[in-house]
Coordinates of C-alpha atoms in Angstrom, one line a residue:
X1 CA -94.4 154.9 -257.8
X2 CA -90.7 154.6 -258.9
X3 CA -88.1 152.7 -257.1
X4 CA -84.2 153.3 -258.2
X5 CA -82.1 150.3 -257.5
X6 CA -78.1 150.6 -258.1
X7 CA -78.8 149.1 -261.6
X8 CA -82.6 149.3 -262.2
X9 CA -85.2 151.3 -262.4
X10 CA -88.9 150.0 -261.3
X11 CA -92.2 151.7 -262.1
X12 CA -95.6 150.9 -261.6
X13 CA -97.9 152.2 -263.8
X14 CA -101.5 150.6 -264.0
X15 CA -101.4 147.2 -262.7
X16 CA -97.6 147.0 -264.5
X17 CA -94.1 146.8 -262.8
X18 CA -92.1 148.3 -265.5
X19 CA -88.1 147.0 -265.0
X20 CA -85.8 149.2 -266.8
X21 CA -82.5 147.9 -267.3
X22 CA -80.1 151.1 -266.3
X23 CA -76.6 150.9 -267.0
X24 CA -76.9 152.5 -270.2
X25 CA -72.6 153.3 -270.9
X26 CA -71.9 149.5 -270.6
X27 CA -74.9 148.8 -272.8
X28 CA -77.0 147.1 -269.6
X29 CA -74.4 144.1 -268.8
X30 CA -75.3 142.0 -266.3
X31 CA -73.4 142.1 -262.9
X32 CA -73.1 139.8 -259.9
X33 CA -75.5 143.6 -258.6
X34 CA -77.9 143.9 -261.2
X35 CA -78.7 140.3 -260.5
X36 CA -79.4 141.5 -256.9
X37 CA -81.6 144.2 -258.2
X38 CA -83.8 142.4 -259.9
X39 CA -84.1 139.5 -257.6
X40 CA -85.5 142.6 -255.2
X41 CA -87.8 144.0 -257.8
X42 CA -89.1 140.7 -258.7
X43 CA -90.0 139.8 -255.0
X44 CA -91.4 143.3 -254.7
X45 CA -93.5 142.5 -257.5
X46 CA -94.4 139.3 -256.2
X47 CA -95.4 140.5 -253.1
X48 CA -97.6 143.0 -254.2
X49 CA -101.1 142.3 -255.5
X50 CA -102.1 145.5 -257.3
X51 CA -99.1 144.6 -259.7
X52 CA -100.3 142.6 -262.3
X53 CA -97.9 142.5 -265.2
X54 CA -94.2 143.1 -265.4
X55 CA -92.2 145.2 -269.0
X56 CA -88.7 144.4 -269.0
X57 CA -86.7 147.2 -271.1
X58 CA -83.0 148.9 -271.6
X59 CA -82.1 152.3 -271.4
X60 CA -80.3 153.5 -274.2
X61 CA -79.2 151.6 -277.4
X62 CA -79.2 148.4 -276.0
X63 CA -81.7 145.7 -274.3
X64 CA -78.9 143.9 -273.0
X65 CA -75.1 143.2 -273.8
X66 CA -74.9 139.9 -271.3
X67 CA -72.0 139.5 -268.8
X68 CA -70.1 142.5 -267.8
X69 CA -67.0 141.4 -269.5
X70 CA -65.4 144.0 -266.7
X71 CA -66.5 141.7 -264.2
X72 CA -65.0 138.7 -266.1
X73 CA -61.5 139.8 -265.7
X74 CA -62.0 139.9 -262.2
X75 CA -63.5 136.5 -262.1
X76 CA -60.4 135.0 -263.5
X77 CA -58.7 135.3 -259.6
X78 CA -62.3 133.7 -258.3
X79 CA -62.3 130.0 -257.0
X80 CA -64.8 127.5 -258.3
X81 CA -66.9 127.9 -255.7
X82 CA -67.2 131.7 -256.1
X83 CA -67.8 131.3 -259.8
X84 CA -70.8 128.4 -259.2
X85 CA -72.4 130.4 -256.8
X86 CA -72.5 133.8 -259.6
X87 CA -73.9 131.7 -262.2
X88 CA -76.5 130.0 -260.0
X89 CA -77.5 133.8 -259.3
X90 CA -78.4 134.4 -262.8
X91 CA -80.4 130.8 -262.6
X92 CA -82.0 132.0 -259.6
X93 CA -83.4 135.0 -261.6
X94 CA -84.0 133.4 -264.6
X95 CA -86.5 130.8 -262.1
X96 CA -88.3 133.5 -260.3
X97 CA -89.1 134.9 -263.7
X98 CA -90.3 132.0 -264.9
X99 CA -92.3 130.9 -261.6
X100 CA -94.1 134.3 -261.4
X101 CA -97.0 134.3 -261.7
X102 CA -97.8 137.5 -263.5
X103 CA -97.6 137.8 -267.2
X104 CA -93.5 139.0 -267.9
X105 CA -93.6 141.4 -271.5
X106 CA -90.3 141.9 -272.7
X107 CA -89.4 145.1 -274.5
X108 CA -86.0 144.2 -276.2
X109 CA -84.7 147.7 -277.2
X110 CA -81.8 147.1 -279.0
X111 CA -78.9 144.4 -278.5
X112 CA -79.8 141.0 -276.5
X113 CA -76.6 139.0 -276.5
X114 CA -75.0 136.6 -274.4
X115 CA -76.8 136.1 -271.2
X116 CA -79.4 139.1 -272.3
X117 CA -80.6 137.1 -275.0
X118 CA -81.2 134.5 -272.7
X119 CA -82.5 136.7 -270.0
X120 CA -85.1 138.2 -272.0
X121 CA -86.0 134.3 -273.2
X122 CA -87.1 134.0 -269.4
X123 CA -90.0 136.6 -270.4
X124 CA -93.3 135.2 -271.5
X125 CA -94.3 137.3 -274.2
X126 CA -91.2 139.2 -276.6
X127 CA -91.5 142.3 -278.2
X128 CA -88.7 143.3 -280.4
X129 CA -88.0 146.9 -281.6
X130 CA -87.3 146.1 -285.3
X131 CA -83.3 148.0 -284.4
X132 CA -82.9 144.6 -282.4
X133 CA -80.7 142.1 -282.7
X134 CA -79.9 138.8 -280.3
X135 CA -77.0 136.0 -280.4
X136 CA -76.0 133.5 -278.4
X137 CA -72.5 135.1 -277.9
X138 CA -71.3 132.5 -275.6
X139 CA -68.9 129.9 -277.8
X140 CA -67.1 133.8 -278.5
X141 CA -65.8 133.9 -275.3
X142 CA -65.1 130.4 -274.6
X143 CA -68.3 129.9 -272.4
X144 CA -71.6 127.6 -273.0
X145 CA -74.9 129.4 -272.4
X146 CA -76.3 130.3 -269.1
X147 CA -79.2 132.4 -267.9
X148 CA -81.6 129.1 -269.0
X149 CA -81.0 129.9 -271.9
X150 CA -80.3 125.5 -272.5
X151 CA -83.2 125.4 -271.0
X152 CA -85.8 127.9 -272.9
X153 CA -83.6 128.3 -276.0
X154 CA -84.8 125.0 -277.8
X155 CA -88.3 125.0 -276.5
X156 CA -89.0 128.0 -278.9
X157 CA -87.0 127.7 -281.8
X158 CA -86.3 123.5 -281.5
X159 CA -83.0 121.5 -281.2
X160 CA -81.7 122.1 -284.8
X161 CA -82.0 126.1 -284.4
X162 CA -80.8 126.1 -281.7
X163 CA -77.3 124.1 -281.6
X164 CA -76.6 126.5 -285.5
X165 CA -77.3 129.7 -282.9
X166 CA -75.4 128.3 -280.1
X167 CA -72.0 126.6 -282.1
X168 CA -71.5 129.8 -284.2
X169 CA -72.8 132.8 -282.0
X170 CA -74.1 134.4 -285.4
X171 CA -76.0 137.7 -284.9
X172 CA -79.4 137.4 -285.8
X173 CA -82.3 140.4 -286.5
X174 CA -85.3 141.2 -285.2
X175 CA -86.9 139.8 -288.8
X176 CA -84.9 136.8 -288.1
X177 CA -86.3 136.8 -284.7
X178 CA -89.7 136.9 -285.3
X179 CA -89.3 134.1 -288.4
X180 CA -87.9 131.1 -286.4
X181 CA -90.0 131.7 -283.2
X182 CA -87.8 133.9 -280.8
X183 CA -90.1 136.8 -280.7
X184 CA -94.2 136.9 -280.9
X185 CA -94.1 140.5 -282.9
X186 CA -91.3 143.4 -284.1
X187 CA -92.5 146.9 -284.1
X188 CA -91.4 149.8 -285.1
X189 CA -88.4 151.6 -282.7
X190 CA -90.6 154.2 -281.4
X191 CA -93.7 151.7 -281.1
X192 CA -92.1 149.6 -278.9
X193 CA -92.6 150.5 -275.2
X194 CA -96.3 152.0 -276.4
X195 CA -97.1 148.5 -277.5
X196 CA -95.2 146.5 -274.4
X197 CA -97.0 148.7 -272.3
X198 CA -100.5 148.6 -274.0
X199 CA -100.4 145.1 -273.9
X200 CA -99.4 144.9 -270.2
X201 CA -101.6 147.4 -269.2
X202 CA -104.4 145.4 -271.3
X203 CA -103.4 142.3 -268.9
X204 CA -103.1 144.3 -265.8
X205 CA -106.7 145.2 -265.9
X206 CA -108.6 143.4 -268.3
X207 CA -107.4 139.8 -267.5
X208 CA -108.2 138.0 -264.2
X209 CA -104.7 137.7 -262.6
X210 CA -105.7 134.4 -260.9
X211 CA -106.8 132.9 -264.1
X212 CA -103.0 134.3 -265.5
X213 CA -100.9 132.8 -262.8
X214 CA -102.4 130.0 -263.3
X215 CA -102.1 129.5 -266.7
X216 CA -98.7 130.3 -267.1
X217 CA -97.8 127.8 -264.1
X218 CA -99.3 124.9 -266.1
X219 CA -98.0 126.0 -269.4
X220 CA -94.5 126.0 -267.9
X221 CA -95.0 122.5 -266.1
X222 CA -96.6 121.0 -269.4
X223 CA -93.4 121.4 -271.4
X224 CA -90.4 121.1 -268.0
X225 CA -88.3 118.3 -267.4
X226 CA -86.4 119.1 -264.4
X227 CA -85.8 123.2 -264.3
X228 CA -83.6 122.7 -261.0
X229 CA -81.6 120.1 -262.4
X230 CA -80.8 121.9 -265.3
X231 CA -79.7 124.6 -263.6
X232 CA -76.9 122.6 -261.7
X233 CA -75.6 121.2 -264.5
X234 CA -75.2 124.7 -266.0
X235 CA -73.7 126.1 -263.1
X236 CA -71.4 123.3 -262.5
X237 CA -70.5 123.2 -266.7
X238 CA -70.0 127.5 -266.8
X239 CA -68.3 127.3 -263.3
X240 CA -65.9 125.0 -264.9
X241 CA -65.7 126.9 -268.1
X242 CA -64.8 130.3 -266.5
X243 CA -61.6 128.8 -265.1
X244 CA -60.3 127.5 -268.8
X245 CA -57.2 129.1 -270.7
X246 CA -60.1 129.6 -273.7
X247 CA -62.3 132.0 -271.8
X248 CA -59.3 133.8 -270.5
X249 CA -58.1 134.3 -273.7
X250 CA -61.7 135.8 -275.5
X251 CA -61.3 138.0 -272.8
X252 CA -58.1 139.2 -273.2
X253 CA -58.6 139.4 -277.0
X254 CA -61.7 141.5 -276.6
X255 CA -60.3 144.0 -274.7
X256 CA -57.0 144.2 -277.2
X257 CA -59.5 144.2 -280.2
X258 CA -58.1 140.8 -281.5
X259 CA -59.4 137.8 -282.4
X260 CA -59.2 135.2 -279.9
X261 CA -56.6 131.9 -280.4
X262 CA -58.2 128.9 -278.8
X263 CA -56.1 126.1 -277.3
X264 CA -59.1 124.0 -276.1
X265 CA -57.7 124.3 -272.5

């Protein structure tokens, strides 16, 4: 069964709800859609007992290039009310990811920067093709990190880590990746999905799914704080962020091919 959403693609193969990320010329940015899109899937997946286990992938070159920086233009003649309400959208995903309760593989293909690094943090189990690469792109554009990614971010490679990744928005490699705790394994490019999928499949029917749901629950309340609170602080910090002269100005720079002067403003 395949389902084609405006920005996603959904297959279920096996017991697996495959998500493919598919906006493939804008390297799989996030919109204020996509989010949509995979809030649908995800309750469709939910909903449905013969799915088991979800693969999260890009088409194309990339995993995931983050915000649609096409969209961020836009966003500069948004109020702050508009702009809380997008980034609590990405929160909302990133939450029904990590309150499924069904095993979430992801597949990064390629590039995961930005808020698809994070986003693909909100998986249970990463897979990295050994061609990808993840940063926490954020401080480039004048931002702080959303998509949970304050959240997840330091319970996987600790506090240290994760300020160095999150004050420079260095580029890091799968190698890289796999060394401080991002990803569980790196495979070769055209191994990837074959292992994502073998894996899933592997869960899908030779794992009791209660037994799974239930583990990953108490796994994720062992090591939470206060997941909703979190989440309002970053959509009240990034709501007040995407309003500053700074952000306006990455922007802007981006699209001339510049670099960016900062006025803290």
């Amino acid at each position: 069964m395949t389902v084609e959403y405006e920005t996603i693609i959904l297959e279920k193969i096996n017991g697996v709800g495959k998500i493919t990320l598919n906006r493939p010329d804008s390297l799989n940015a996030l919109n204020y859609q996509c989010m949509l899109d995979l809030e649908a899937a995800l309750a469709d997946i939910r909903e449905d007992g013969d799915t088991r286990c979800v693969v999260i992938t890009g088409a194309g070159r990339a995993f995931c290039a983050g915000g649609d920086t096409k969209q961020m233009t836009d966003q500069h003649n948004w109020g702050a009310v508009q702009l809380k309400d997008y980034v609590r959208r990405f929160g909302t995903v990133g939450r029904d990811m990590w309150e499924l309760e069904k095993p979430i593989i992801m597949a990064i293909n390629g590039t995961a920067v930005g808020g698809g690094c994070n986003f693909a943090l909100c998986g249970d189990i990463l897979i990295a093709s050994e061609k990808a690469k993840f940063a926490e792109f954020f401080v480039l554009r004048g931002l702080m990190p959303d998509f949970m990614g304050i959240y997840t971010l330091p319970k996987l490679v600790g506090l240290q880590k994760t300020k160095e990744l999150c004050f420079t928005g260095d580029m890091i490699d799968a190698q890289e990746a796999l060394k401080i705790g991002l990803v569980s394994k790196v495979t070769p490019h055209e191994e990837l999905i074959p292992t994502a999928m073998a894996l899933a499949t592997r869960l899908a029917t030779e794992r009791p799914p209660l037994a799974l749901g239930m583990t990953k629950m108490l796994l994720h309340k062992a090591i939470e704080l206060d997941l909703r609170s979190i989440l309002e602080y970053e959509a009240f910090g990034q709501g007040l962020l995407l309003q500053t002269e700074d952000h306006k100005e990455a922007v802007s720079a981006l699209f001339e091919k510049r670099l960016p002067k900062f006025k803290g403003k």
